[in-house]
Structure formats: C-alpha cells, structure tokens
PDB file of N, CA and C in Angstrom:
ATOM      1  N   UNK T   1       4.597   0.248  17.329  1.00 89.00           N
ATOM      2  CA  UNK T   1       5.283  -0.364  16.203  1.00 89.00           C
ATOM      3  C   UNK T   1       4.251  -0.965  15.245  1.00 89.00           C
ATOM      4  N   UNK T   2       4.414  -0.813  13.809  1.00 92.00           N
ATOM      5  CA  UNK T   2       3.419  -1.486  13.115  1.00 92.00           C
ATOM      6  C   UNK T   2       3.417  -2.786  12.980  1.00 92.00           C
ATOM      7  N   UNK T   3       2.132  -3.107  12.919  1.00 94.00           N
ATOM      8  CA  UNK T   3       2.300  -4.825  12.734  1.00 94.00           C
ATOM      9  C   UNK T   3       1.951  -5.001  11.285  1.00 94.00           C
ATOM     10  N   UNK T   4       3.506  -5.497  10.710  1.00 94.00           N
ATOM     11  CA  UNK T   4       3.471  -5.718   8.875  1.00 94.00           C
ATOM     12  C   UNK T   4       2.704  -7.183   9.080  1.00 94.00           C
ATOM     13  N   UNK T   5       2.601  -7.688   7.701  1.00 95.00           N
ATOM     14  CA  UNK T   5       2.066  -9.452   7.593  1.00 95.00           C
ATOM     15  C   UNK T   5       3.297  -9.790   6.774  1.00 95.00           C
ATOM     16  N   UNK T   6       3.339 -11.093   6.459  1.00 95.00           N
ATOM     17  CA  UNK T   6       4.651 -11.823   6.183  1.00 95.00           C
ATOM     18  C   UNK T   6       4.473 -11.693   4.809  1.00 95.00           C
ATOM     19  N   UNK T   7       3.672 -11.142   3.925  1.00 96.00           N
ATOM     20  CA  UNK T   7       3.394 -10.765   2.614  1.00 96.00           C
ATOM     21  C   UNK T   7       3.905  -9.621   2.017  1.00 96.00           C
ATOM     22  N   UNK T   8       3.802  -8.367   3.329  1.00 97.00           N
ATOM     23  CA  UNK T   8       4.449  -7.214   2.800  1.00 97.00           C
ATOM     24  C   UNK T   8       6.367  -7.597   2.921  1.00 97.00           C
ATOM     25  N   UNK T   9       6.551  -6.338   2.376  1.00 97.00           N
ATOM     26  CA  UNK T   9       8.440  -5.774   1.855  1.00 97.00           C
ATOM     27  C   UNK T   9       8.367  -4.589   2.525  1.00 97.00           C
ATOM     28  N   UNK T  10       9.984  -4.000   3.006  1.00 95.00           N
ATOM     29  CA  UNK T  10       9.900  -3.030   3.150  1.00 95.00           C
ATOM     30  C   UNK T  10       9.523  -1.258   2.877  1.00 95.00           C
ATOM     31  N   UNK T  11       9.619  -1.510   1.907  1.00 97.00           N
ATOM     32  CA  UNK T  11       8.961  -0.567   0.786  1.00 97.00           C
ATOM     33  C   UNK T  11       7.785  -0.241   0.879  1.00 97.00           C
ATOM     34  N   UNK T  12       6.432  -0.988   1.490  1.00 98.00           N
ATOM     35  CA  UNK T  12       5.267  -1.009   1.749  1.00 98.00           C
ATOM     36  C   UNK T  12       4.950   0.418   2.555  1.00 98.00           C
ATOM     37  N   UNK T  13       5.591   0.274   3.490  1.00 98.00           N
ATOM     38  CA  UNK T  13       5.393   1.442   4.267  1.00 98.00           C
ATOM     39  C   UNK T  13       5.719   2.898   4.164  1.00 98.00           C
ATOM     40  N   UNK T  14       6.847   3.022   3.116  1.00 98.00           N
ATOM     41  CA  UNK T  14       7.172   4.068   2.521  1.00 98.00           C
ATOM     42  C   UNK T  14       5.791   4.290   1.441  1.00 98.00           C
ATOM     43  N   UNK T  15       5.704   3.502   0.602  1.00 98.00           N
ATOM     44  CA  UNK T  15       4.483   3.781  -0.361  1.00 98.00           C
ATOM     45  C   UNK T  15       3.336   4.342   0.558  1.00 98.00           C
ATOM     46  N   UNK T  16       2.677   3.288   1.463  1.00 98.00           N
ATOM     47  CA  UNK T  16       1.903   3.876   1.887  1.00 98.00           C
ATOM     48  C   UNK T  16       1.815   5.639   2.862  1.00 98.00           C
ATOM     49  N   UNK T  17       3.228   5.588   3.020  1.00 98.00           N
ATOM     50  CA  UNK T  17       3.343   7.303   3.679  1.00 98.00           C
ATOM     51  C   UNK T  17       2.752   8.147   2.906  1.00 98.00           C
ATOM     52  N   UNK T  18       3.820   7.739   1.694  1.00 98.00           N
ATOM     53  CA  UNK T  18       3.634   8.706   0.661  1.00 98.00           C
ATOM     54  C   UNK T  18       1.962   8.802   0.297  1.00 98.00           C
ATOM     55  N   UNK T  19       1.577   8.319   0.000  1.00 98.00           N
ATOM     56  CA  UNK T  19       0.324   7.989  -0.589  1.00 98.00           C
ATOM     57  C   UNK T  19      -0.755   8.774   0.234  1.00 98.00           C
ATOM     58  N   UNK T  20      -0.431   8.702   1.533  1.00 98.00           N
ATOM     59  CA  UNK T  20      -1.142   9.294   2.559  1.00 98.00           C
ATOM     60  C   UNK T  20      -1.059  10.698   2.595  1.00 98.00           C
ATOM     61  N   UNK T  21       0.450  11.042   2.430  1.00 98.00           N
ATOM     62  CA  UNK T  21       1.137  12.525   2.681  1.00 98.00           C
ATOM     63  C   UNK T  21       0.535  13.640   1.815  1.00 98.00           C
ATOM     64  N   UNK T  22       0.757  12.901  -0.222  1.00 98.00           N
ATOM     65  CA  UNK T  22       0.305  13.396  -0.849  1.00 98.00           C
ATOM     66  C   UNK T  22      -0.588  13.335  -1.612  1.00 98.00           C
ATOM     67  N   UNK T  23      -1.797  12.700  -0.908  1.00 97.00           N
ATOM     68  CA  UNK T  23      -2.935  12.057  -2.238  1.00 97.00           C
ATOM     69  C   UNK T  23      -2.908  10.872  -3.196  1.00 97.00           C
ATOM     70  N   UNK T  24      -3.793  10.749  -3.891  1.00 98.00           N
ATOM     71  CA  UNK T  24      -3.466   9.755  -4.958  1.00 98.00           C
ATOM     72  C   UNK T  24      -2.633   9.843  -5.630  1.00 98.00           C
ATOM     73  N   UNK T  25      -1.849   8.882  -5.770  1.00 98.00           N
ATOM     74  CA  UNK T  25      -0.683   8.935  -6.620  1.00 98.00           C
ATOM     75  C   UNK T  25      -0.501   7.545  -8.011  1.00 98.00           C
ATOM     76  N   UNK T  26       0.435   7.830  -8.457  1.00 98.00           N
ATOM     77  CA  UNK T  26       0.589   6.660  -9.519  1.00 98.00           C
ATOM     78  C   UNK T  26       1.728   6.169  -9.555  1.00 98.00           C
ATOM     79  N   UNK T  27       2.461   5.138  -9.801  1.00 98.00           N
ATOM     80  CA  UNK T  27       3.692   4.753  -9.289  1.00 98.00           C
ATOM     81  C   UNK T  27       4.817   5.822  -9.716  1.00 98.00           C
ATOM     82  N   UNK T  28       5.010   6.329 -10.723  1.00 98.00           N
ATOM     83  CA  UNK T  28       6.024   7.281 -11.551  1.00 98.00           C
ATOM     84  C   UNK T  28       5.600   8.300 -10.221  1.00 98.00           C
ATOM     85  N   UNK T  29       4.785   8.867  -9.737  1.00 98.00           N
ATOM     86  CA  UNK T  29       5.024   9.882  -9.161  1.00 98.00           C
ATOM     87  C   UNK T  29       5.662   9.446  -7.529  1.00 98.00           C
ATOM     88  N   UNK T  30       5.126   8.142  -7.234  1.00 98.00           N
ATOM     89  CA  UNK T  30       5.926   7.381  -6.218  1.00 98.00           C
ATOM     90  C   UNK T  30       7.179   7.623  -5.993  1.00 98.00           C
ATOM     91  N   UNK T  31       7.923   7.371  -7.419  1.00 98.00           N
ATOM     92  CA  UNK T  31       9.272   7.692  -7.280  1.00 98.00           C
ATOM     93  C   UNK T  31       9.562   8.843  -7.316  1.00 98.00           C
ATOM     94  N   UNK T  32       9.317   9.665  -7.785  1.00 98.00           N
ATOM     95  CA  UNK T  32       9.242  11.259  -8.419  1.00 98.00           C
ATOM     96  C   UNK T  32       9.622  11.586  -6.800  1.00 98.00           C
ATOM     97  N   UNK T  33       8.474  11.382  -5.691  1.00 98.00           N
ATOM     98  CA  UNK T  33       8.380  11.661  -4.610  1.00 98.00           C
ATOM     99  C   UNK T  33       9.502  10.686  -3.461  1.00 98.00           C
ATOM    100  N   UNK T  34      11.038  10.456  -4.168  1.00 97.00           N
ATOM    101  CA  UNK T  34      11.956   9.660  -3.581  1.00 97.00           C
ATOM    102  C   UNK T  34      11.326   8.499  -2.517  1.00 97.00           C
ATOM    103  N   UNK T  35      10.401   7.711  -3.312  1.00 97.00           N
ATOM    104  CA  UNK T  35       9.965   6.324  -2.690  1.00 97.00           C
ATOM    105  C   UNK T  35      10.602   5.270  -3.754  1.00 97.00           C
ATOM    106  N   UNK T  36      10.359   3.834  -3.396  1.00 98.00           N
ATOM    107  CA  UNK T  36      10.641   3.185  -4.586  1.00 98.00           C
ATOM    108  C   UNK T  36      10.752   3.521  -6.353  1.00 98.00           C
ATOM    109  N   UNK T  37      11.097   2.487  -6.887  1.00 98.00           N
ATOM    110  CA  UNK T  37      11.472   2.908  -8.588  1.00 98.00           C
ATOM    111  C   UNK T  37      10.273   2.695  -8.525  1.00 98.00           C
ATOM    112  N   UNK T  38       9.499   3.197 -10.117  1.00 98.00           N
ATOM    113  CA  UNK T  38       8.004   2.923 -10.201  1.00 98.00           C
ATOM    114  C   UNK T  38       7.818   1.999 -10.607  1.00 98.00           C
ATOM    115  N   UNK T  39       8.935   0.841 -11.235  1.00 98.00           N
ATOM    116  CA  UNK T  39       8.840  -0.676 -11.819  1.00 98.00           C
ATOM    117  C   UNK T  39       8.188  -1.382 -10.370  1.00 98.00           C
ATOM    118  N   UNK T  40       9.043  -1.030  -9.077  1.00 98.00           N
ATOM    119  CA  UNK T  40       8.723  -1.751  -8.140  1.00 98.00           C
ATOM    120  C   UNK T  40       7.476  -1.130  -7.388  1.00 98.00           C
ATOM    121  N   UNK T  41       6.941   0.222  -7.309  1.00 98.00           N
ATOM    122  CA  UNK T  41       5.965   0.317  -6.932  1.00 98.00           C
ATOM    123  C   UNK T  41       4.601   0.252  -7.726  1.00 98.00           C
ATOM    124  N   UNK T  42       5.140  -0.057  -9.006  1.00 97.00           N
ATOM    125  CA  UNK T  42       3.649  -0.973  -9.547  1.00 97.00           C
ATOM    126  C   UNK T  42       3.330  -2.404  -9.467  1.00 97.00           C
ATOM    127  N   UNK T  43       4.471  -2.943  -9.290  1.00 97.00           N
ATOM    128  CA  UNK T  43       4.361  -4.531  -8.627  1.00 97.00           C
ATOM    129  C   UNK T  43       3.615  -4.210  -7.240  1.00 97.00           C
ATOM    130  N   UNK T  44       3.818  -3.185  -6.672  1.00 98.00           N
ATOM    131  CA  UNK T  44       3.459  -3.599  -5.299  1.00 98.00           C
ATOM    132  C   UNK T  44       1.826  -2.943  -4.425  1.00 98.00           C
ATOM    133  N   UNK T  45       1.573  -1.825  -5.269  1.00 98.00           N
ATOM    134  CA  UNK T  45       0.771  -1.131  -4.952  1.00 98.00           C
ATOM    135  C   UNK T  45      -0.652  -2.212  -5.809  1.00 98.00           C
ATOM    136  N   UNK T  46      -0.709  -3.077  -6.080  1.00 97.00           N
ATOM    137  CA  UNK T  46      -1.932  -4.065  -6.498  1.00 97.00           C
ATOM    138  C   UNK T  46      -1.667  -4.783  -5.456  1.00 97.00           C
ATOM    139  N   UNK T  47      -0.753  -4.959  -4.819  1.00 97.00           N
ATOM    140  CA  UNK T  47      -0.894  -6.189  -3.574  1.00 97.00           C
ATOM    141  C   UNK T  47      -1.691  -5.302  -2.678  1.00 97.00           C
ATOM    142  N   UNK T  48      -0.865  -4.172  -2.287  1.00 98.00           N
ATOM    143  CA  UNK T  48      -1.332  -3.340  -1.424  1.00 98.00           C
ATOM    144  C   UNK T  48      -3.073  -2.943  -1.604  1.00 98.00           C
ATOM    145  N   UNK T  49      -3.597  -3.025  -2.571  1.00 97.00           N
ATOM    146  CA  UNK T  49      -4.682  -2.982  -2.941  1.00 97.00           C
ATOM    147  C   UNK T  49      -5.674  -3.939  -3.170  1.00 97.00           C
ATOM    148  N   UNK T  50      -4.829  -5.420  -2.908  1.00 96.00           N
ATOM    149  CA  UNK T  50      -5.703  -6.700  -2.743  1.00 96.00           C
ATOM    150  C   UNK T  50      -5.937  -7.079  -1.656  1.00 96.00           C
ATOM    151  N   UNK T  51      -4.997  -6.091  -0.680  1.00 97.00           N
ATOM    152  CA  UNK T  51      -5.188  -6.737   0.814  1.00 97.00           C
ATOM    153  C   UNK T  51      -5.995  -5.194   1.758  1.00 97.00           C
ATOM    154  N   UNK T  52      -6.452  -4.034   0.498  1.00 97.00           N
ATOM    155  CA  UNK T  52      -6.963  -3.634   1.140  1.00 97.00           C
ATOM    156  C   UNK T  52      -6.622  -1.925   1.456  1.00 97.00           C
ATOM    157  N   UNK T  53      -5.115  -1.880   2.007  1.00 98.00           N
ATOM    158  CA  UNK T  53      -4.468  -0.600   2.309  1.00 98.00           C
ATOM    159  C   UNK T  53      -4.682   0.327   1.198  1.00 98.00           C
ATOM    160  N   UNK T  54      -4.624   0.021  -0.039  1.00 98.00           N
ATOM    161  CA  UNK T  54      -4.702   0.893  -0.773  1.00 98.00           C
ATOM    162  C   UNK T  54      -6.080   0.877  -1.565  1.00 98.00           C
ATOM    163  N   UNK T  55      -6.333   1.616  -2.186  1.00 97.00           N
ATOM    164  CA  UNK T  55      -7.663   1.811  -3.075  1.00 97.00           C
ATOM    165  C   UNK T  55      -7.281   1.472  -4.778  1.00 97.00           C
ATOM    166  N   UNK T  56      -7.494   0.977  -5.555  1.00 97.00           N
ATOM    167  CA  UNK T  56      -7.284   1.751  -6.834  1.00 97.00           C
ATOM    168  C   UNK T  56      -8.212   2.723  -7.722  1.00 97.00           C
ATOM    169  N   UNK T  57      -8.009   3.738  -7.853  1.00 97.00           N
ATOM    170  CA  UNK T  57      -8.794   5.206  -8.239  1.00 97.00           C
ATOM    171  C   UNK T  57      -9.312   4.192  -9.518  1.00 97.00           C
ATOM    172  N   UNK T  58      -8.044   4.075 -10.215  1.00 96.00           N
ATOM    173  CA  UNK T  58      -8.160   4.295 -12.258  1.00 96.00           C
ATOM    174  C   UNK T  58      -6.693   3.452 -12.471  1.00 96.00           C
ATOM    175  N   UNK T  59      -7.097   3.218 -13.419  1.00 94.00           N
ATOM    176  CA  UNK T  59      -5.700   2.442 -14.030  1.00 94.00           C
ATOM    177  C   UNK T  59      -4.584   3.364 -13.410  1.00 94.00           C
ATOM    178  N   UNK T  60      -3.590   2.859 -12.466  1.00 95.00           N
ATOM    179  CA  UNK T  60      -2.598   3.085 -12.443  1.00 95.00           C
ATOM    180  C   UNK T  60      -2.589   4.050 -11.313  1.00 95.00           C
ATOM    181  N   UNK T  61      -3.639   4.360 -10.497  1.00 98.00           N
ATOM    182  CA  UNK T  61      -3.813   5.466  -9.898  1.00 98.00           C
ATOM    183  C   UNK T  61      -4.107   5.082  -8.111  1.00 98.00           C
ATOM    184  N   UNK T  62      -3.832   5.156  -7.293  1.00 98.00           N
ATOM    185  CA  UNK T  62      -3.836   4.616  -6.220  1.00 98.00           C
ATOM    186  C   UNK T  62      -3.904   5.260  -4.946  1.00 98.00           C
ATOM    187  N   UNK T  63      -4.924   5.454  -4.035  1.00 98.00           N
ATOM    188  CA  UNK T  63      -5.348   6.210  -3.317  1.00 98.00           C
ATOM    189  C   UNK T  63      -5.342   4.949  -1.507  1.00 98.00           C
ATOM    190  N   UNK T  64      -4.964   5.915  -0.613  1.00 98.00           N
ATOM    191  CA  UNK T  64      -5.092   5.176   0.664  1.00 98.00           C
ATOM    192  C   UNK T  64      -6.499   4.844   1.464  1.00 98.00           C
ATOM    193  N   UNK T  65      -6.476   3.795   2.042  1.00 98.00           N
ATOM    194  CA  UNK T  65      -7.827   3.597   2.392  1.00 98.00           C
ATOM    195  C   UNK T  65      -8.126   3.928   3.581  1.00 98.00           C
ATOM    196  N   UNK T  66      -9.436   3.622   4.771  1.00 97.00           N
ATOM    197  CA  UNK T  66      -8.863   3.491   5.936  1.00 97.00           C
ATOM    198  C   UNK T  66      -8.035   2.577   6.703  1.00 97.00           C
ATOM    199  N   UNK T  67      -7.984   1.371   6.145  1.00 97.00           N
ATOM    200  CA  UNK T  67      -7.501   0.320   6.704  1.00 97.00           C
ATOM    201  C   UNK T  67      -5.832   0.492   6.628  1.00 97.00           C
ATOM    202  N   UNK T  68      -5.079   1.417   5.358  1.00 97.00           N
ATOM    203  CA  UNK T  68      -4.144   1.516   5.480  1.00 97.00           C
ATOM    204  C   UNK T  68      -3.638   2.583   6.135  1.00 97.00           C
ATOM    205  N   UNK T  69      -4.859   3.781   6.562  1.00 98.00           N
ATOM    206  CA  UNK T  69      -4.711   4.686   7.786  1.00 98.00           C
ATOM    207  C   UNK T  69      -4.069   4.052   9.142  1.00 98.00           C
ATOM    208  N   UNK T  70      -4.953   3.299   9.044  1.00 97.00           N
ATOM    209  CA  UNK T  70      -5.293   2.200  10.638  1.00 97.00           C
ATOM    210  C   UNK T  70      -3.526   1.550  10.598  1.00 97.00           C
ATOM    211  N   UNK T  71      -3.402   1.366   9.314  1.00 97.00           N
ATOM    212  CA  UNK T  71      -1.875   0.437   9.572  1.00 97.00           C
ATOM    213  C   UNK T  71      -0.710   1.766   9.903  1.00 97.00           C
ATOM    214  N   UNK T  72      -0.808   2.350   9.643  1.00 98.00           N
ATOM    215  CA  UNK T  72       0.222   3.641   9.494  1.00 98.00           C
ATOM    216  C   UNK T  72       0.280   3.985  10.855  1.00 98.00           C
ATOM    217  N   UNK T  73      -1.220   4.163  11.706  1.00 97.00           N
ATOM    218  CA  UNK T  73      -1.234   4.559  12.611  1.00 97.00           C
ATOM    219  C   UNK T  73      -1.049   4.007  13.755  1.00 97.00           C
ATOM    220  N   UNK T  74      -0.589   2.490  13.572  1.00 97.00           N
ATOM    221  CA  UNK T  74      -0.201   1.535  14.081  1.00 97.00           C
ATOM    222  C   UNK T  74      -1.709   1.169  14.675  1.00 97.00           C
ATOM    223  N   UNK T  75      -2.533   0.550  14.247  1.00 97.00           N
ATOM    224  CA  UNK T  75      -3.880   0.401  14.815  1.00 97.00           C
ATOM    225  C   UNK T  75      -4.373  -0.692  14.098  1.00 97.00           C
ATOM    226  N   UNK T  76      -3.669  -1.015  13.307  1.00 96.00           N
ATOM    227  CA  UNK T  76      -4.114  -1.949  12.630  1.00 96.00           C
ATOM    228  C   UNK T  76      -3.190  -3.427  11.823  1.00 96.00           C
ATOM    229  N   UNK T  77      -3.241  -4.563  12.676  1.00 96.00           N
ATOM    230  CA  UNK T  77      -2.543  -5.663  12.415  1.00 96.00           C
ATOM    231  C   UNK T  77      -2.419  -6.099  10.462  1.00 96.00           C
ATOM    232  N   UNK T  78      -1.700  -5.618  10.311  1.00 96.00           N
ATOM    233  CA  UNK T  78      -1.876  -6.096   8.907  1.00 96.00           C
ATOM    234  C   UNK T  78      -2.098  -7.699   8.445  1.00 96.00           C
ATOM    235  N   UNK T  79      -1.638  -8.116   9.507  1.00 95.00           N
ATOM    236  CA  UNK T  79      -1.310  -9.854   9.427  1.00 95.00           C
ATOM    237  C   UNK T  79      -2.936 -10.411   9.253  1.00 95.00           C
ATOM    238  N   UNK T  80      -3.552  -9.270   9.846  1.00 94.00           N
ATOM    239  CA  UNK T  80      -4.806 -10.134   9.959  1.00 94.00           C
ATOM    240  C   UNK T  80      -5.709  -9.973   8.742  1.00 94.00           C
ATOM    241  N   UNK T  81      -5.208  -8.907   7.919  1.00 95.00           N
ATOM    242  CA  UNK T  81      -5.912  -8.532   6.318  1.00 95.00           C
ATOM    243  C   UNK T  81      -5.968  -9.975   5.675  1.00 95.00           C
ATOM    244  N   UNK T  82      -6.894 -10.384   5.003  1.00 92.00           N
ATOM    245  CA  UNK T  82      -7.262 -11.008   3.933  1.00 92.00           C
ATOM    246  C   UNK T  82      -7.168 -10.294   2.521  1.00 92.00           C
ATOM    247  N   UNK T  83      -6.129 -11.396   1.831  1.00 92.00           N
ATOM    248  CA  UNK T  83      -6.350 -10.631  -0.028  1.00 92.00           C
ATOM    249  C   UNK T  83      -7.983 -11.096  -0.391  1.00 92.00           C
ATOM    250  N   UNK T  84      -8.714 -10.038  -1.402  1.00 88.00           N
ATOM    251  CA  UNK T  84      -9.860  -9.722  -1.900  1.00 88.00           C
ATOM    252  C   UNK T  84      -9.521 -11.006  -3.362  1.00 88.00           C
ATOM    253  N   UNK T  85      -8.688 -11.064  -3.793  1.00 76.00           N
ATOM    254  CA  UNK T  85      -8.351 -11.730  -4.937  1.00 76.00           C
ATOM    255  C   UNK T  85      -8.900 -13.560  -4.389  1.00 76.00           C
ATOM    256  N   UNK T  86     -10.072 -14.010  -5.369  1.00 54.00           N
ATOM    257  CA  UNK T  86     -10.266 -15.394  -5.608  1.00 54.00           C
ATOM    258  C   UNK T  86      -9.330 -16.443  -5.727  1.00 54.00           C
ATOM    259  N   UNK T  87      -9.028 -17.015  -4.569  1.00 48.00           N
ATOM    260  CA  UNK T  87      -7.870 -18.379  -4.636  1.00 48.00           C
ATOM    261  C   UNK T  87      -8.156 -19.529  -5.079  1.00 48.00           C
ATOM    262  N   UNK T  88      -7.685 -20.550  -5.719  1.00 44.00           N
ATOM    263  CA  UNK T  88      -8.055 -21.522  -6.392  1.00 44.00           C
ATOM    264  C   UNK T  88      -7.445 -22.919  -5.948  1.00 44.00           C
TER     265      UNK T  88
END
C-alpha cells in the first residue's frame, strides 16, 4: 500500500501514474489522458514537484522522478519527503 503524506489529495496518485505511463506531460494533456481537470492538475503538479515526485521539464511541463517511482512502487514513504521550497 502506498504511504501518501498528509499534504497530498487523492488525485496525486492518478497524476503521478499518468505521468509515469506516458512521459512528460503538461496539465491539459493530464486531463486529455482522463486524470484530473487541468485547472486542478496545475495546482497540484508544483506541489508534487516541491516535494520532489515530480520534475519540472519547462514551464508547464512535468516529468516523474525517481522518488516518485519509489512512491508508485510503494517503496517510498512520502510522509517522509521534505518540500524544496524556503519556509519563513
């Protein structure tokens, strides 16, 4: 079973399938590919990318990392990711 963190939504894990399944993607094609609307998978795919799972290619463009391999593959505690983003 994967271990989500109390930060992710359900949706997380669908994005990240997808993302995995078919390459880099951009949120419009997110949905294209019956995952979330792309309003909500551009809110979410920068989290996903501050904590790591995801990469960002290019504006708007979003590629899987290993760490979000590791989560998919259930190998990897998400709870224990740290966001990259400077807290104040």
């Amino acid at each position: 079973m994967r271990q989500e963190a109390e930060w992710m939504v359900p949706s997380d894990d669908k994005i990240l399938e997808l993302v995995r399944e078919y390459g880099n993607l951009t949120p419009t094609a997110i949905e294209d590919l019956d995952g979330p609307s792309a309003g909500h998978a551009r809110n979410r795919c920068p989290v996903l990318a501050e904590y790591g799972l995801l990469d960002r290619i290019s504006r708007g463009l979003y590629g899987i990392t290993e760490e979000g391999e590791a989560y998919l593959n259930e190998e990897l505690d998400a709870s224990e990711l740290e966001s990259t983003e400077d807290t104040e």
